[in-house]
Amino acid sequence: MRYLIVSDIHANWEALEAVLRDAEGQYEQVVCCGDLVGYGADPNRVTQWARERLAAVVRGNHDKAAVGLENLDWFNPAAREAAEWTARVLTAENYSYLRSLPKGPKRVGEFEIVHGSPADEDEYLMGVTPEYVLPFLNCRLTFFGHTHFQGGFRVCRTRAQRIAPPPPEARCVVVGLDPGWMYLINCGSVGQPRDGDPRAAYAIYDEERGEVELRRVPYAIEVAQAKILRAGLPEVLAERLSVGY
Ligand code: ZN
């Protein structure tokens, strides 16, 4: 089986469309590590797509925020405004779909998906040690999101190593899964990358080959930005897409 792994789409339809075009014909199932909505201007279109196409998904903190399952005091003013706007524009069907999203971790075949970490759905995994993560890893391969930093970590009993995303001049890097290591892979954010590379991020996991490809693809950023401004959402949410932060 080949999986398209996406996360943190954040209602950015243009970025999602570019990812789907780029990955066309190269996967059998799509899974998502959360944050379908929040920040972007197309929450209904993205959620509708998710309802039709996702084989597995876990909820993100912005999905919870848009449907009254999260205390908005934790959000910065722009994120909060976007969550309130999203709650207002969601159709009843999309609202109840988002409200019904399961909390991670969720098992998919031989791997797991989570939003933050297997221990806590809202945790930002920016750095790890074997002592910290090994007790909560349930399988050899876990995909996560939430930080919007593509890459992640591989961990063995004695050490943890960072996995780098593709450099700006490359479209992808291939991560071969070595049986001696456990993998926590961040597929990156489709709709609002924060690792300094504004291109949409995603991953393809090829189970038979034992490989994860971390990919980046350019998209029509200016179209997504214009929609954010037209919706009356905070300008900063449009601006940050150009710099990937
Ligand atoms: Zn997110």
mmCIF file of N, CA, C and O in Angstrom, residues 93-146:
data_model
loop_
_atom_site.group_PDB
_atom_site.id
_atom_site.type_symbol
_atom_site.label_atom_id
_atom_site.label_comp_id
_atom_site.label_asym_id
_atom_site.label_seq_id
_atom_site.Cartn_x
_atom_site.Cartn_y
_atom_site.Cartn_z
ATOM 1 N N GLU A 93 -23.200 20.241 8.228
ATOM 2 C CA GLU A 93 -22.611 18.906 7.989
ATOM 3 C C GLU A 93 -21.113 18.923 8.278
ATOM 4 O O GLU A 93 -20.584 18.005 8.892
ATOM 5 N N ASN A 94 -20.445 19.986 7.807
ATOM 6 C CA ASN A 94 -18.996 20.053 8.023
ATOM 7 C C ASN A 94 -18.674 20.288 9.497
ATOM 8 O O ASN A 94 -17.704 19.740 10.021
ATOM 9 N N TYR A 95 -19.499 21.085 10.156
ATOM 10 C CA TYR A 95 -19.324 21.340 11.594
ATOM 11 C C TYR A 95 -19.421 20.021 12.367
ATOM 12 O O TYR A 95 -18.561 19.703 13.182
ATOM 13 N N SER A 96 -20.436 19.229 12.074
ATOM 14 C CA SER A 96 -20.595 17.994 12.863
ATOM 15 C C SER A 96 -19.527 16.964 12.489
ATOM 16 O O SER A 96 -19.099 16.186 13.349
ATOM 17 N N TYR A 97 -19.066 16.979 11.233
ATOM 18 C CA TYR A 97 -17.938 16.092 10.874
ATOM 19 C C TYR A 97 -16.699 16.455 11.706
ATOM 20 O O TYR A 97 -16.053 15.585 12.292
ATOM 21 N N LEU A 98 -16.369 17.749 11.767
ATOM 22 C CA LEU A 98 -15.188 18.178 12.524
ATOM 23 C C LEU A 98 -15.349 17.847 14.011
ATOM 24 O O LEU A 98 -14.387 17.470 14.686
ATOM 25 N N ARG A 99 -16.572 17.983 14.515
ATOM 26 C CA ARG A 99 -16.815 17.667 15.922
ATOM 27 C C ARG A 99 -16.663 16.187 16.229
ATOM 28 O O ARG A 99 -16.377 15.799 17.352
ATOM 29 N N SER A 100 -16.829 15.376 15.195
ATOM 30 C CA SER A 100 -16.773 13.917 15.418
ATOM 31 C C SER A 100 -15.375 13.336 15.187
ATOM 32 O O SER A 100 -15.167 12.134 15.349
ATOM 33 N N LEU A 101 -14.412 14.169 14.796
ATOM 34 C CA LEU A 101 -13.066 13.640 14.506
ATOM 35 C C LEU A 101 -12.469 12.987 15.752
ATOM 36 O O LEU A 101 -12.569 13.527 16.852
ATOM 37 N N PRO A 102 -11.818 11.818 15.585
ATOM 38 C CA PRO A 102 -11.259 11.130 16.747
ATOM 39 C C PRO A 102 -9.980 11.790 17.248
ATOM 40 O O PRO A 102 -9.252 12.440 16.489
ATOM 41 N N LYS A 103 -9.737 11.589 18.521
ATOM 42 C CA LYS A 103 -8.489 12.022 19.139
ATOM 43 C C LYS A 103 -7.423 10.972 18.811
ATOM 44 O O LYS A 103 -7.710 9.779 18.835
ATOM 45 N N GLY A 104 -6.201 11.423 18.484
ATOM 46 C CA GLY A 104 -5.131 10.464 18.239
ATOM 47 C C GLY A 104 -4.608 9.883 19.542
ATOM 48 O O GLY A 104 -4.960 10.390 20.608
ATOM 49 N N PRO A 105 -3.757 8.853 19.518
ATOM 50 C CA PRO A 105 -3.257 8.191 18.314
ATOM 51 C C PRO A 105 -4.292 7.277 17.662
ATOM 52 O O PRO A 105 -5.147 6.714 18.328
ATOM 53 N N LYS A 106 -4.176 7.185 16.335
ATOM 54 C CA LYS A 106 -5.043 6.270 15.590
ATOM 55 C C LYS A 106 -4.161 5.326 14.778
ATOM 56 O O LYS A 106 -3.242 5.767 14.089
ATOM 57 N N ARG A 107 -4.475 4.045 14.896
ATOM 58 C CA ARG A 107 -3.711 3.032 14.170
ATOM 59 C C ARG A 107 -4.204 2.950 12.731
ATOM 60 O O ARG A 107 -5.409 2.906 12.476
ATOM 61 N N VAL A 108 -3.267 2.924 11.777
ATOM 62 C CA VAL A 108 -3.602 2.727 10.366
ATOM 63 C C VAL A 108 -2.672 1.624 9.865
ATOM 64 O O VAL A 108 -1.474 1.857 9.700
ATOM 65 N N GLY A 109 -3.178 0.431 9.644
ATOM 66 C CA GLY A 109 -2.308 -0.688 9.240
ATOM 67 C C GLY A 109 -1.206 -0.891 10.275
ATOM 68 O O GLY A 109 -1.481 -1.082 11.452
ATOM 69 N N GLU A 110 0.052 -0.758 9.826
ATOM 70 C CA GLU A 110 1.197 -1.004 10.706
ATOM 71 C C GLU A 110 1.743 0.268 11.355
ATOM 72 O O GLU A 110 2.775 0.223 12.012
ATOM 73 N N PHE A 111 1.115 1.414 11.111
ATOM 74 C CA PHE A 111 1.647 2.654 11.690
ATOM 75 C C PHE A 111 0.559 3.415 12.443
ATOM 76 O O PHE A 111 -0.602 3.007 12.464
ATOM 77 N N GLU A 112 0.973 4.530 13.071
ATOM 78 C CA GLU A 112 0.021 5.354 13.819
ATOM 79 C C GLU A 112 0.066 6.788 13.323
ATOM 80 O O GLU A 112 1.113 7.267 12.871
ATOM 81 N N ILE A 113 -1.071 7.479 13.451
ATOM 82 C CA ILE A 113 -1.079 8.916 13.193
ATOM 83 C C ILE A 113 -1.508 9.633 14.470
ATOM 84 O O ILE A 113 -2.360 9.142 15.211
ATOM 85 N N VAL A 114 -0.884 10.784 14.719
ATOM 86 C CA VAL A 114 -1.230 11.626 15.864
ATOM 87 C C VAL A 114 -1.144 13.079 15.390
ATOM 88 O O VAL A 114 -0.517 13.352 14.366
ATOM 89 N N HIS A 115 -1.754 14.009 16.157
ATOM 90 C CA HIS A 115 -1.572 15.419 15.795
ATOM 91 C C HIS A 115 -0.288 15.934 16.447
ATOM 92 O O HIS A 115 0.670 16.274 15.762
ATOM 93 N N GLY A 116 -0.235 15.963 17.781
ATOM 94 C CA GLY A 116 0.950 16.458 18.474
ATOM 95 C C GLY A 116 1.955 15.359 18.758
ATOM 96 O O GLY A 116 3.025 15.299 18.158
ATOM 97 N N SER A 117 1.599 14.441 19.669
ATOM 98 C CA SER A 117 2.451 13.289 19.972
ATOM 99 C C SER A 117 1.550 12.143 20.453
ATOM 100 O O SER A 117 0.385 12.387 20.791
ATOM 101 N N PRO A 118 2.084 10.915 20.523
ATOM 102 C CA PRO A 118 1.249 9.805 21.005
ATOM 103 C C PRO A 118 0.817 10.000 22.463
ATOM 104 O O PRO A 118 -0.201 9.466 22.893
ATOM 105 N N ALA A 119 1.585 10.799 23.216
ATOM 106 C CA ALA A 119 1.263 11.002 24.627
ATOM 107 C C ALA A 119 0.224 12.101 24.828
ATOM 108 O O ALA A 119 -0.579 12.062 25.755
ATOM 109 N N ASP A 120 0.236 13.099 23.941
ATOM 110 C CA ASP A 120 -0.623 14.273 24.130
ATOM 111 C C ASP A 120 -0.914 14.897 22.761
ATOM 112 O O ASP A 120 0.003 15.348 22.068
ATOM 113 N N GLU A 121 -2.189 14.943 22.404
ATOM 114 C CA GLU A 121 -2.556 15.423 21.058
ATOM 115 C C GLU A 121 -2.172 16.883 20.824
ATOM 116 O O GLU A 121 -2.083 17.318 19.683
ATOM 117 N N ASP A 122 -1.951 17.638 21.898
ATOM 118 C CA ASP A 122 -1.629 19.062 21.745
ATOM 119 C C ASP A 122 -0.150 19.390 21.994
ATOM 120 O O ASP A 122 0.231 20.553 22.057
ATOM 121 N N GLU A 123 0.682 18.371 22.131
ATOM 122 C CA GLU A 123 2.104 18.596 22.425
ATOM 123 C C GLU A 123 2.877 19.001 21.156
ATOM 124 O O GLU A 123 2.680 18.429 20.086
ATOM 125 N N TYR A 124 3.779 19.995 21.290
ATOM 126 C CA TYR A 124 4.643 20.388 20.167
ATOM 127 C C TYR A 124 5.950 19.612 20.268
ATOM 128 O O TYR A 124 6.768 19.896 21.146
ATOM 129 N N LEU A 125 6.150 18.639 19.392
ATOM 130 C CA LEU A 125 7.382 17.839 19.418
ATOM 131 C C LEU A 125 8.454 18.534 18.581
ATOM 132 O O LEU A 125 8.569 18.317 17.381
ATOM 133 N N MET A 126 9.259 19.370 19.229
ATOM 134 C CA MET A 126 10.305 20.109 18.508
ATOM 135 C C MET A 126 11.662 19.428 18.651
ATOM 136 O O MET A 126 12.550 19.619 17.845
ATOM 137 N N GLY A 127 11.844 18.651 19.712
ATOM 138 C CA GLY A 127 13.087 17.920 19.935
ATOM 139 C C GLY A 127 12.764 16.751 20.838
ATOM 140 O O GLY A 127 11.827 16.839 21.628
ATOM 141 N N VAL A 128 13.495 15.642 20.700
ATOM 142 C CA VAL A 128 13.163 14.460 21.504
ATOM 143 C C VAL A 128 14.422 13.760 22.002
ATOM 144 O O VAL A 128 15.507 13.936 21.438
ATOM 145 N N THR A 129 14.280 12.967 23.040
ATOM 146 C CA THR A 129 15.344 12.059 23.504
ATOM 147 C C THR A 129 14.729 10.659 23.564
ATOM 148 O O THR A 129 13.501 10.529 23.701
ATOM 149 N N PRO A 130 15.566 9.602 23.477
ATOM 150 C CA PRO A 130 15.028 8.239 23.553
ATOM 151 C C PRO A 130 14.282 7.993 24.865
ATOM 152 O O PRO A 130 13.193 7.400 24.858
ATOM 153 N N GLU A 131 14.821 8.487 25.983
ATOM 154 C CA GLU A 131 14.180 8.281 27.291
ATOM 155 C C GLU A 131 12.762 8.841 27.288
ATOM 156 O O GLU A 131 11.860 8.310 27.899
ATOM 157 N N TYR A 132 12.593 9.973 26.605
ATOM 158 C CA TYR A 132 11.294 10.629 26.608
ATOM 159 C C TYR A 132 10.290 9.942 25.680
ATOM 160 O O TYR A 132 9.150 9.697 26.063
ATOM 161 N N VAL A 133 10.695 9.633 24.448
ATOM 162 C CA VAL A 133 9.684 9.160 23.480
ATOM 163 C C VAL A 133 9.481 7.650 23.434
ATOM 164 O O VAL A 133 8.380 7.196 23.140
ATOM 165 N N LEU A 134 10.527 6.867 23.720
ATOM 166 C CA LEU A 134 10.365 5.419 23.543
ATOM 167 C C LEU A 134 9.213 4.832 24.371
ATOM 168 O O LEU A 134 8.471 3.990 23.852
ATOM 169 N N PRO A 135 9.001 5.278 25.616
ATOM 170 C CA PRO A 135 7.889 4.704 26.386
ATOM 171 C C PRO A 135 6.502 4.920 25.742
ATOM 172 O O PRO A 135 5.599 4.125 25.965
ATOM 173 N N PHE A 136 6.331 5.993 24.964
ATOM 174 C CA PHE A 136 4.989 6.200 24.395
ATOM 175 C C PHE A 136 4.853 5.844 22.910
ATOM 176 O O PHE A 136 3.784 5.977 22.331
ATOM 177 N N LEU A 137 5.920 5.334 22.308
ATOM 178 C CA LEU A 137 5.784 4.915 20.906
ATOM 179 C C LEU A 137 5.172 3.513 20.857
ATOM 180 O O LEU A 137 5.682 2.585 21.461
ATOM 181 N N ASN A 138 4.049 3.391 20.139
ATOM 182 C CA ASN A 138 3.336 2.114 20.089
ATOM 183 C C ASN A 138 3.738 1.267 18.896
ATOM 184 O O ASN A 138 3.391 0.105 18.813
ATOM 185 N N CYS A 139 4.425 1.881 17.910
ATOM 186 C CA CYS A 139 4.862 1.099 16.762
ATOM 187 C C CYS A 139 6.084 1.765 16.130
ATOM 188 O O CYS A 139 6.488 2.850 16.533
ATOM 189 N N ARG A 140 6.618 1.110 15.144
ATOM 190 C CA ARG A 140 7.883 1.516 14.549
ATOM 191 C C ARG A 140 7.783 2.858 13.822
ATOM 192 O O ARG A 140 8.758 3.586 13.681
ATOM 193 N N LEU A 141 6.601 3.158 13.343
ATOM 194 C CA LEU A 141 6.428 4.361 12.526
ATOM 195 C C LEU A 141 5.203 5.144 12.994
ATOM 196 O O LEU A 141 4.098 4.607 13.064
ATOM 197 N N THR A 142 5.433 6.410 13.331
ATOM 198 C CA THR A 142 4.347 7.298 13.738
ATOM 199 C C THR A 142 4.443 8.577 12.908
ATOM 200 O O THR A 142 5.524 9.157 12.793
ATOM 201 N N PHE A 143 3.340 8.993 12.338
ATOM 202 C CA PHE A 143 3.303 10.280 11.632
ATOM 203 C C PHE A 143 2.635 11.315 12.530
ATOM 204 O O PHE A 143 1.632 11.014 13.178
ATOM 205 N N PHE A 144 3.206 12.521 12.536
ATOM 206 C CA PHE A 144 2.612 13.590 13.336
ATOM 207 C C PHE A 144 2.639 14.915 12.575
ATOM 208 O O PHE A 144 3.211 15.016 11.487
ATOM 209 N N GLY A 145 2.002 15.941 13.166
ATOM 210 C CA GLY A 145 1.954 17.275 12.558
ATOM 211 C C GLY A 145 2.134 18.319 13.638
ATOM 212 O O GLY A 145 3.040 18.218 14.454
ATOM 213 N N HIS A 146 1.271 19.314 13.650
ATOM 214 C CA HIS A 146 1.134 20.305 14.715
ATOM 215 C C HIS A 146 2.237 21.374 14.750
ATOM 216 O O HIS A 146 1.940 22.549 14.925
#
